[in-house]
Coordinates of C-alpha atoms and ligand atoms in Angstrom, one line a residue:
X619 CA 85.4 48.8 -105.0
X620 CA 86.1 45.6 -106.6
X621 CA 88.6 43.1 -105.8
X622 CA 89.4 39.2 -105.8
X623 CA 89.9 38.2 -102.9
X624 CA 91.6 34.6 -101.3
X625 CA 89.7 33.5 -98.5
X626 CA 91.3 29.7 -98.0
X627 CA 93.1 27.8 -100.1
X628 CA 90.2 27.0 -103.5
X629 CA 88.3 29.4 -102.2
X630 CA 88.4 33.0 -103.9
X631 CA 85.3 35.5 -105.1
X632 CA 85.3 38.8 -106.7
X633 CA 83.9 40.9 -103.8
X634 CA 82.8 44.1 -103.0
X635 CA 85.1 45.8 -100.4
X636 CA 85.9 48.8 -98.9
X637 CA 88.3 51.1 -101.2
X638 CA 91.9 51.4 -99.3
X639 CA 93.0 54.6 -97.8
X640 CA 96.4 55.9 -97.6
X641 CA 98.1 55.9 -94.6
X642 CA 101.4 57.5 -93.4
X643 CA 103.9 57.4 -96.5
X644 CA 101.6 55.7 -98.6
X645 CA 99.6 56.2 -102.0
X646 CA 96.8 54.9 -103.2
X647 CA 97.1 53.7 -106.5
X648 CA 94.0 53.4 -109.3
X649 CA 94.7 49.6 -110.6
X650 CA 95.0 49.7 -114.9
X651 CA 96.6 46.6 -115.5
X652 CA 97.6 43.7 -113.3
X653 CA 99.4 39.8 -114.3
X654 CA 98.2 36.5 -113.7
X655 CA 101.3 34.6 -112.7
X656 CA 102.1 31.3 -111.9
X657 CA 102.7 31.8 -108.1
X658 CA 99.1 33.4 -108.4
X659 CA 98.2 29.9 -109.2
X660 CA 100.5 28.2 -106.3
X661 CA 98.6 30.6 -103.8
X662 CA 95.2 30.0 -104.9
X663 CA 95.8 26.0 -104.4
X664 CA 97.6 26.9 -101.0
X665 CA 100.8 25.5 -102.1
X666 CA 102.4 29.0 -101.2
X667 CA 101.7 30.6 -98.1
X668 CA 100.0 33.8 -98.0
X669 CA 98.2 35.8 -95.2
X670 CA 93.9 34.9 -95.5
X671 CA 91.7 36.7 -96.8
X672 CA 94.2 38.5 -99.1
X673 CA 93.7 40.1 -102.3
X674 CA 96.2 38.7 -104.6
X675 CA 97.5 40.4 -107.7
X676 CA 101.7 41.6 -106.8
X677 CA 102.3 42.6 -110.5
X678 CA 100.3 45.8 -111.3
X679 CA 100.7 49.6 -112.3
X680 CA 98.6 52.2 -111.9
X681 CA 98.2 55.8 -111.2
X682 CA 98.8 57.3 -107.9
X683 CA 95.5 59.0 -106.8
X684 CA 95.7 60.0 -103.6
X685 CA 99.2 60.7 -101.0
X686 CA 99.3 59.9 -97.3
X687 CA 100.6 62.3 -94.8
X688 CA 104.7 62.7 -95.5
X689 CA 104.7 61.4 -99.2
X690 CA 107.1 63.3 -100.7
X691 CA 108.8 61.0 -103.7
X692 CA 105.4 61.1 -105.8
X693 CA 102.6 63.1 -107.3
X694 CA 98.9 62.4 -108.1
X695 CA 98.7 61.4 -111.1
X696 CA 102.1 59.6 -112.0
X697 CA 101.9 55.8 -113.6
X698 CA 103.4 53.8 -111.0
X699 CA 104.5 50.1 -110.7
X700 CA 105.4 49.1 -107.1
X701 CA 107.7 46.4 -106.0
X702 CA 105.6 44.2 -103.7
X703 CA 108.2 42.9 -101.6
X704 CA 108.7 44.8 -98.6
X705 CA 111.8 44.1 -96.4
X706 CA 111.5 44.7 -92.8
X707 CA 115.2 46.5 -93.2
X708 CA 116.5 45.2 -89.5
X709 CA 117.2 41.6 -89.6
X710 CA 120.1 39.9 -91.0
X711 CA 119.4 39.4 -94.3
X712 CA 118.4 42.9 -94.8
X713 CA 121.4 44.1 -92.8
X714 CA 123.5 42.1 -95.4
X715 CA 121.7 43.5 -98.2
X716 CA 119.8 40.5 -99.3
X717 CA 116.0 42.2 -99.1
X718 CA 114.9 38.9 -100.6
X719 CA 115.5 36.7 -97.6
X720 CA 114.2 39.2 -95.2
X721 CA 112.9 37.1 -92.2
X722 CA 109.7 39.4 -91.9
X723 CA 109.2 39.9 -95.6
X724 CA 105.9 41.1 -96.4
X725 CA 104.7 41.2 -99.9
X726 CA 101.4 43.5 -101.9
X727 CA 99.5 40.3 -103.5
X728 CA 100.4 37.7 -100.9
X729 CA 99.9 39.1 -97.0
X730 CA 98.9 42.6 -98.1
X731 CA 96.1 43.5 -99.9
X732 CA 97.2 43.4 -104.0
X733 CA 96.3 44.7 -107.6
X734 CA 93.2 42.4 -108.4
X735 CA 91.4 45.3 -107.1
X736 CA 90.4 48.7 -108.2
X737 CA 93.0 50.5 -105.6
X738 CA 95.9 49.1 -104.1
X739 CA 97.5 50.7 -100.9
X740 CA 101.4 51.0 -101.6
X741 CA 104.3 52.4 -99.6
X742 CA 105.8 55.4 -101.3
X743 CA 109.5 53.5 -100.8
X744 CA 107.7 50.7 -102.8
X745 CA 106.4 53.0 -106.1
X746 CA 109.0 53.3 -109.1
X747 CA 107.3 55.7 -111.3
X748 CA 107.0 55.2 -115.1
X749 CA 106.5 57.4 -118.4
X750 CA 103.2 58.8 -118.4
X751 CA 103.1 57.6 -121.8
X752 CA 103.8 54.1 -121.1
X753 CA 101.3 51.3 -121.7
X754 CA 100.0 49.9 -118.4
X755 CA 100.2 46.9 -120.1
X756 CA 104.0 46.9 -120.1
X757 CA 104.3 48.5 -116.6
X758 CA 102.9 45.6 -115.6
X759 CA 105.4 43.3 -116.6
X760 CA 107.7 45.4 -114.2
X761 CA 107.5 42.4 -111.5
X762 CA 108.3 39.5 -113.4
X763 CA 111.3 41.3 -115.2
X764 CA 112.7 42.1 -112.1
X765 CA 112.4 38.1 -111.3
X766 CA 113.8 37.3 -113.8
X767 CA 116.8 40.1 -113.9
X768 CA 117.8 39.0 -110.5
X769 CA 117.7 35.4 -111.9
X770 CA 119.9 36.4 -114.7
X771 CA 122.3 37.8 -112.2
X772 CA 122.3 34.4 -110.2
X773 CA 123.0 32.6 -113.5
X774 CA 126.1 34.9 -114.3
X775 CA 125.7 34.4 -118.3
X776 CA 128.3 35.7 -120.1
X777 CA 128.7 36.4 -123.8
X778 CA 128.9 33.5 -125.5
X779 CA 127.9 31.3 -123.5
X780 CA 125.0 28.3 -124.3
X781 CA 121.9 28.6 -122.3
X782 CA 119.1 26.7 -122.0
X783 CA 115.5 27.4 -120.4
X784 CA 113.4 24.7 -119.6
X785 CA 109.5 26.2 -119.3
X786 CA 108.3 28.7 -122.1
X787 CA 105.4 30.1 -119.9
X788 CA 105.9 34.0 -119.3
X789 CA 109.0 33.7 -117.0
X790 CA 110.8 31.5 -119.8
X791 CA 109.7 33.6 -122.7
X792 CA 111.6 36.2 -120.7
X793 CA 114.6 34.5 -119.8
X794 CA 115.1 33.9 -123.4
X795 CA 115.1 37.2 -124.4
X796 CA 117.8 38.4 -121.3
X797 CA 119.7 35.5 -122.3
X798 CA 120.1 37.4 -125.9
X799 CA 120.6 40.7 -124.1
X800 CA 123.1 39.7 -121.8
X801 CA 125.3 37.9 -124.8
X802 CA 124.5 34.3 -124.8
X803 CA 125.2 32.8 -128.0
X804 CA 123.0 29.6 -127.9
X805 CA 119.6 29.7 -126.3
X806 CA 117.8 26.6 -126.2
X807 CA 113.9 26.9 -124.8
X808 CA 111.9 23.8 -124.1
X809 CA 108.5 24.1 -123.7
X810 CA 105.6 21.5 -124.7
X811 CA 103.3 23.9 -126.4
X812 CA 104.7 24.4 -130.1
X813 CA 102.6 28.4 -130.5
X814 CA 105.0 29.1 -127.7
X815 CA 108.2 27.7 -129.4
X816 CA 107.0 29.7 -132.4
X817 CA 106.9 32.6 -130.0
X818 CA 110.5 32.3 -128.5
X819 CA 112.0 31.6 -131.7
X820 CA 110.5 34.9 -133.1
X821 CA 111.9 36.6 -129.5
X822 CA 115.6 35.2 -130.2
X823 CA 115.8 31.5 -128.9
X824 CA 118.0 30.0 -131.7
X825 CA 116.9 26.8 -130.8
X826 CA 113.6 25.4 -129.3
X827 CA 112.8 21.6 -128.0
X828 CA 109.9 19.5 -127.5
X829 CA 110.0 17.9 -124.0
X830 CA 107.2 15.4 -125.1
X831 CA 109.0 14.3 -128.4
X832 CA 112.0 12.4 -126.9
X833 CA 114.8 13.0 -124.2
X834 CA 114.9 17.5 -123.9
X835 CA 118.6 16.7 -122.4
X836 CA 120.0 14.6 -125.2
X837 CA 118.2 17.2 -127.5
X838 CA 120.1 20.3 -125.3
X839 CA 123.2 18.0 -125.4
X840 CA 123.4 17.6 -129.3
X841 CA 122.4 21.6 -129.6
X842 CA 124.6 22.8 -127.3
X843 CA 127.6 20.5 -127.8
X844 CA 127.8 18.1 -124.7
X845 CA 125.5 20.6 -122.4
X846 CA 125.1 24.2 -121.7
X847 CA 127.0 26.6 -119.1
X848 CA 123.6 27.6 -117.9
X849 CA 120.4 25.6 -117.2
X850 CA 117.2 28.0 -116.2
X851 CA 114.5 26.0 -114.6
X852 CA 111.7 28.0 -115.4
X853 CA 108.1 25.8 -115.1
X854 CA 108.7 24.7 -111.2
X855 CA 108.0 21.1 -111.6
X856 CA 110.4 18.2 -110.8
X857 CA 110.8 17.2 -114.2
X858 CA 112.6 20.5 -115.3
X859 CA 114.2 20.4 -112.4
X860 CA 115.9 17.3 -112.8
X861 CA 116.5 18.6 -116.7
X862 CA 118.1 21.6 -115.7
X863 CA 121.0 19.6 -113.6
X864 CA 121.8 16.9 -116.6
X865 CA 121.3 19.4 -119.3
X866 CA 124.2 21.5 -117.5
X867 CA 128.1 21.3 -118.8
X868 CA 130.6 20.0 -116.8
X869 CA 131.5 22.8 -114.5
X870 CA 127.7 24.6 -115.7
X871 CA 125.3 25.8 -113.4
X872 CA 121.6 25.2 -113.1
X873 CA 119.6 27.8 -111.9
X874 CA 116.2 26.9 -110.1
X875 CA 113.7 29.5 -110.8
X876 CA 110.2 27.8 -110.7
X877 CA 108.1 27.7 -107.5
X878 CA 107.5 24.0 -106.4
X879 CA 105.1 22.7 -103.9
X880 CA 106.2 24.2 -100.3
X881 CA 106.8 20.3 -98.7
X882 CA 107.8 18.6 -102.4
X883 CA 110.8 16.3 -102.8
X884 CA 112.6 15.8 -105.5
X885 CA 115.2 13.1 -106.1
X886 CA 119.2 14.2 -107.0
X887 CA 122.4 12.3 -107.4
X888 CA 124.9 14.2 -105.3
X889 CA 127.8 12.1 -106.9
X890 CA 126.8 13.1 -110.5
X891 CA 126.4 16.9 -109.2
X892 CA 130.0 16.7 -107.7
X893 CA 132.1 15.0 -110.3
X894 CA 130.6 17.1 -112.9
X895 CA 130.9 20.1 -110.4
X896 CA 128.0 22.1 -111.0
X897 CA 127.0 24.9 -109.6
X898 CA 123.3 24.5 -108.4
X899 CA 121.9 28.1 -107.5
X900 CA 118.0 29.1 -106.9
X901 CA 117.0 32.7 -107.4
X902 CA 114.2 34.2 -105.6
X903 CA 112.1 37.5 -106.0
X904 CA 113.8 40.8 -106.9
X905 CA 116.6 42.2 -104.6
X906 CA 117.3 45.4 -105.8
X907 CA 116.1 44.5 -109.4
X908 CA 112.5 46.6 -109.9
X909 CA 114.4 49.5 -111.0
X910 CA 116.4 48.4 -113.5
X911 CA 113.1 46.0 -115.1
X912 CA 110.9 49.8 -114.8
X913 CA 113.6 51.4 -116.7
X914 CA 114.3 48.6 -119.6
X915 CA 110.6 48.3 -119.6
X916 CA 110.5 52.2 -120.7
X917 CA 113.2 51.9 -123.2
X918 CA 111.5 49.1 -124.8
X919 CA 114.5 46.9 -124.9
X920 CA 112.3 43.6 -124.4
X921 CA 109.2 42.7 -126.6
X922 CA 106.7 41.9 -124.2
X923 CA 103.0 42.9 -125.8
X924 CA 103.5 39.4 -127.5
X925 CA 103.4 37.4 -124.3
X926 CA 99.9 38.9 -123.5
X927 CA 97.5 36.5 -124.7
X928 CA 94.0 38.0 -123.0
X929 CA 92.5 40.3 -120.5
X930 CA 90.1 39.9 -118.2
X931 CA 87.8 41.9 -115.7
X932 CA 88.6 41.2 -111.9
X933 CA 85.5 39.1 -111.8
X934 CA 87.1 36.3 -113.8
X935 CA 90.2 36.1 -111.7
X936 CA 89.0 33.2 -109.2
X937 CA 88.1 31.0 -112.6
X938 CA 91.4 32.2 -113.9
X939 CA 93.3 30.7 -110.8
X940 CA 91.4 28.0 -110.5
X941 CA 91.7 26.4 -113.7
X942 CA 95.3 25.2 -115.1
X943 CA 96.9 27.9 -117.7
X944 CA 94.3 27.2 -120.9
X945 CA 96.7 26.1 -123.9
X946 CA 97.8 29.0 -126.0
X947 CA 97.6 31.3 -122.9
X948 CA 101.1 33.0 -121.6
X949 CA 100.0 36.0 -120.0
X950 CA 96.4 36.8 -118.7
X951 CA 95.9 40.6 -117.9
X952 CA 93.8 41.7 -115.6
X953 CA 92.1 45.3 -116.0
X954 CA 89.9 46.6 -114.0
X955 CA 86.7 48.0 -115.6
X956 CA 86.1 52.2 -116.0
Ligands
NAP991 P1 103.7 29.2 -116.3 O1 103.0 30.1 -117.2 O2 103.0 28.1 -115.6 O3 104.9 28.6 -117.2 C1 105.6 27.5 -116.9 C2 105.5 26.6 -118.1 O4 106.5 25.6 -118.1 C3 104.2 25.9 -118.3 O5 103.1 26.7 -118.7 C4 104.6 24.8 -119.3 O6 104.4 25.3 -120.7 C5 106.1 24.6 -119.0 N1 106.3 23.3 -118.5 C6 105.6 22.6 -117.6 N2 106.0 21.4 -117.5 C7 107.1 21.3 -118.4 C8 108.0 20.2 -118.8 N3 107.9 19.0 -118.2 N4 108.9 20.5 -119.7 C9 109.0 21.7 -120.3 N5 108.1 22.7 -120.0 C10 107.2 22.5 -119.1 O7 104.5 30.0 -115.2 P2 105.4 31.4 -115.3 O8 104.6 32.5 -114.9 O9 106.1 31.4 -116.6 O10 106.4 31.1 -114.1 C11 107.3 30.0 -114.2 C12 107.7 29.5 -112.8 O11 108.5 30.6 -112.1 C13 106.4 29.3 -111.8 O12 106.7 28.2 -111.0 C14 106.4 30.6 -111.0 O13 105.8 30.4 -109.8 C15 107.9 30.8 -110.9 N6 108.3 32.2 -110.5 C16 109.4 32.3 -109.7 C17 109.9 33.5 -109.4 C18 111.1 33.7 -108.6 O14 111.3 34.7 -108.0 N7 111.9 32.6 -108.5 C19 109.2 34.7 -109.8 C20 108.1 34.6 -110.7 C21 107.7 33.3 -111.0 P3 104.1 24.2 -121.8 O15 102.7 23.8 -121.6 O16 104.4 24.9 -123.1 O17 105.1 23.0 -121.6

């Protein structure tokens, strides 16, 4: 079959390789849609670690084709999305509940083979099955929602509140729309690209900003009425970062969100942070979360066909990663062809 594979960091082709087969309590899964996303991009340039050679790809769905020995949860044939992040259970972290921080996390699309591929090898515990009905497409978006749900759950918005996402890539242009959801009054999305401020404007930001058109926190500032309650740091560069913590209230929180550089270090004021008091949190992956993104994904409560912008065959995925996002792009598909 086909799959892109990582071999070192800059150095990925679209290979053949042998098609996966299912062991013990797992299924193999026929690839019909996988994201490009951001991290994609972080792994590809070695800025994330990952296990080498890898195939990447950890937001997919698919339909299950063939069960391992002891599958008992699903069926040939159902449309699947998996959560990729699989939590050793035993250590601490797990003990505590918090799968996210598992000290022997392992993840499809980062040390396990992933959904650039035709087939995908996933644990039954890991599959959350859709509507056979559902567009693969959206299944797809399963992942990222589940991100960004648990992010939403860091952030603690509550109705009425003012919140403002800094980054309008895929992740941002999501945010905005469980800001909405979960009651926020004001949402104020900066972004550079002006299609994309079109976009969350149309997906309910009531306010959008232009980072490169003068100072995004004196702009959140007058918006929001001397800052928000919640900043979401959404693009994963220092800049936003440093937004999200001055465009924050007195007594706000930031949320960081966006993947920086493993080794990068950015500059902060502790004094400013603790007279002002805010609460700086950082939300990682999708504890618990995948579930409730499959199911909001299959009662179409978010708009998400908008935020695709192309799709591509697995053979473009190593020019996909190794090129920056092209302007206009929020979400590149990937489909495998037949
Ligand atoms: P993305 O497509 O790269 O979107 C980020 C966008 O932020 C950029 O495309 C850019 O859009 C915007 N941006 C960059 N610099 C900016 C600036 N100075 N001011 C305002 N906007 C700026 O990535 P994504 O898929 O949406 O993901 C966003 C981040 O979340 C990435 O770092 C990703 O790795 C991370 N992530 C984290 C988790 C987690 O669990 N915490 C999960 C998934 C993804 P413009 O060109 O329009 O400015």
């Amino acid at each position: 079959m086909q799959a892109a594979r990582l071999r070192s960091a800059g150095q990925m082709s679209a290979e053949e390789v042998e098609r996966p087969r299912a062991g013990p309590g797992e299924v193999i899964v026929r690839v019909e849609a996988a994201g490009i996303c951001g991290s994609d991009r972080h792994m590809f340039r070695g800025e994330y670690p990952t296990a080498l050679p890898v195939t990447l790809g950890h937001e997919f769905c698919g339909i299950v084709e063939e069960l391992g020995e002891g599958v008992f949860m699903l069926r040939p044939g159902d449309r699947v999305t998996a959560d990729p992040n699989i939590a050793c259970g035993h250590c601490a972290a797990c003990r505590q509940g918090r799968v996210n921080l598992c000290a022997n996390l392992e993840a499809i699309g980062v040390t396990r083979d992933g959904g650039f591929a035709e087939y995908v090898r996933v644990p039954q515990g890991q599959a959350i099955v859709l509507p056979r009905d559902l567009d693969p497409v959206l299944g797809a978006f399963s992942e990222p929602l589940a991100c960004c749900l648990h992010g939403l759950d860091v952030a603690q918005i509550k109705p009425g509140d003012s919140v403002a996402v800094l980054g309008g890539g895929v992740i941002g242009l999501i945010m905005v729309q469980l800001a909405r959801l979960a009651g926020a009054r004001t949402v104020v999305l900066s972004t550079r690209q002006a299609p994309r401020r079109l976009l969350a404007e149309r997906l309910g930001a009531t306010h959008t900003v232009d980072p490169t058109e003068g100072d995004a926190v004196e702009a959140i500032r007058a918006i929001s009425g001397g800052g928000v309650d919640v900043a979401l740091e959404c693009a994963g560069v220092p800049e936003t970062f440093a937004q999200s913590l001055a465009a924050a209230r007195k007594g706000g929180a930031a949320v960081l969100f966006g993947v920086m550089a493993q080794g990068r270090q950015v500059a902060v004021e502790p004094f400013d942070l603790l007279v002002r008091e805010i609460r700086l949190e950082a939300a990682y992956l999708n504890p618990h979360t995948h579930g409730r993104a499959a199911t909001m994904i299959a009662s179409g409560q978010l708009d998400l066909l908008p935020l695709v912008s192309r799709t591509v065959g697995i053979e473009s995925v190593p020019d996909e990663l190794a090129g920056d996002p092209r302007q206009g792009d929020v979400k590149v598909m990937v489909r495998p062809a037949g």
